[in-house]
Amino acid sequence: MIRLEGITKSFAGKEGAVAALDGIDLTIARGEIFGIIGSSGAGKSTLVRLINLLERPDGGEVFVGGERVTDARGQRLRALRRSIGMVFQHFNLLSARTVAGNVAYPLELTGAYGRNEIAVRVAALLDRVGLSEHARKYPRQLSGGQKQRVGIARALACEPAVLLCDEATSALDPQTTGAVLDLLRQINRDLGVTVALITHEMDVIRRACDRVAVLDRGRVVEEGPVTRVFLHPRHAATLRLVREAEPDGGSLDAAAASDLGGRAVRLTFTGPAAHKPILGRIARENLVDYAILAGRVGHIRETPYAQFIVSLSGRDVAGAIAGLRASGVDVELQGVAPVPEIEERACHVV
Ligand SMILES: Nc1ncnc2c1ncn2[C@@H]1O[C@H](COP(=O)(O)OP(=O)(O)O)[C@@H](O)[C@H]1O
Ligand SMILES: [Mg+2]
């Protein structure tokens, strides 16, 4: 749906040009919810402005719906912009217009619809975002979450193929954030709209996205399915963002370093395995004890996960590791280079 190839973009700074984007290759598939995460200054908003063609790249190409749009102009540019709905952090509503008036605005701008048709469309849009009863209110009479629902209805007015959300939930409390993300997912499901969610919060990615790209200093440093990136981050920038989302930031790694004499392993249970009493059974069968050093449990979208760092000790640690793997648990040895299992077994004195 959206493809960026070798995108570079610099801005003039006090000490010469500053590279905001430094060779971005990215593909967002039709119909998915794609997350772009990065800390402040990583280049996220610049990327958004390039996708909706508010800004031109210094180098590289932008494709939307298979079409090269890097230097689209005039009529074509306007049509392209209409096919990309924007949702903003601070809502950007017109304070002098009612809720219905805000949603009608982009339809009025096209000049393509009569009064009645606009009214019908606006009513349907407000129904979709759950604001039918608030149509005649003004933005100042709404909560933050309601304002963002207006923003979403407005973004959908011209039936875009893509919804670009730049920090759309960053001004909202956690509960409202959840409700707005649920709404975006519902819209994605019902209308098939491709959604790009730009955020600095890993929780937003965890709750809403299919895939994610991690942006760090103008580069994509990591990309993949959210389950993989969230549970097994590879790049330091990703690890930082994951830790920020943890209640006790960083405990997983600190624990890895403080191996208590046993074999420290990181166990990841996902899906049905997260709810099964696998660890106790395997420990009993192999006469192994375990100390839990760190852990986190939760959901990635609907998928439950549990991840622990445990120190295994006792009779048959290698057997326990093999048993865990056979039960669908992902096992990563911590703090040492992986040792071939054969050797480990051979060391056992029974
Ligand atoms: N119009 C601009 N003029 C100068 N520098 C800019 C401009 N827009 C962005 N930058 C710089 O580009 C980098 C990335 O900014 P931005 O895309 O806003 O990051 P993010 O949205 O991830 O916080 C920053 O260093 C920022 O200062
Ligand atoms: Mg930004």
XYZ file of N, CA, C and O and ligand atoms in Angstrom, residues 41 44-46 89 166-167 198, ligand 2:
33
model
N 12.313 12.997 18.208
C 13.397 13.417 17.319
C 13.887 12.327 16.386
O 14.795 12.553 15.577
N 9.908 10.577 13.068
C 8.570 10.024 12.812
C 7.669 11.014 12.063
O 7.056 10.653 11.064
N 7.597 12.238 12.560
C 6.695 13.201 11.929
C 7.175 13.575 10.533
O 6.364 13.798 9.627
N 8.476 13.623 10.347
C 9.023 13.883 9.015
C 8.577 12.777 8.059
O 8.173 13.037 6.925
N -2.209 14.475 16.974
C -2.117 14.404 18.437
C -3.072 15.390 19.110
O -3.764 15.036 20.052
N -0.525 10.308 13.684
C 0.749 10.756 14.263
C 0.539 11.089 15.735
O 0.000 12.128 16.068
N 0.947 10.179 16.615
C 0.803 10.354 18.068
C -0.665 10.633 18.431
O -0.953 11.452 19.305
N 1.794 6.087 14.318
C 3.101 6.615 14.694
C 3.048 6.980 16.178
O 2.120 7.674 16.615
Mg 6.639 13.864 15.989
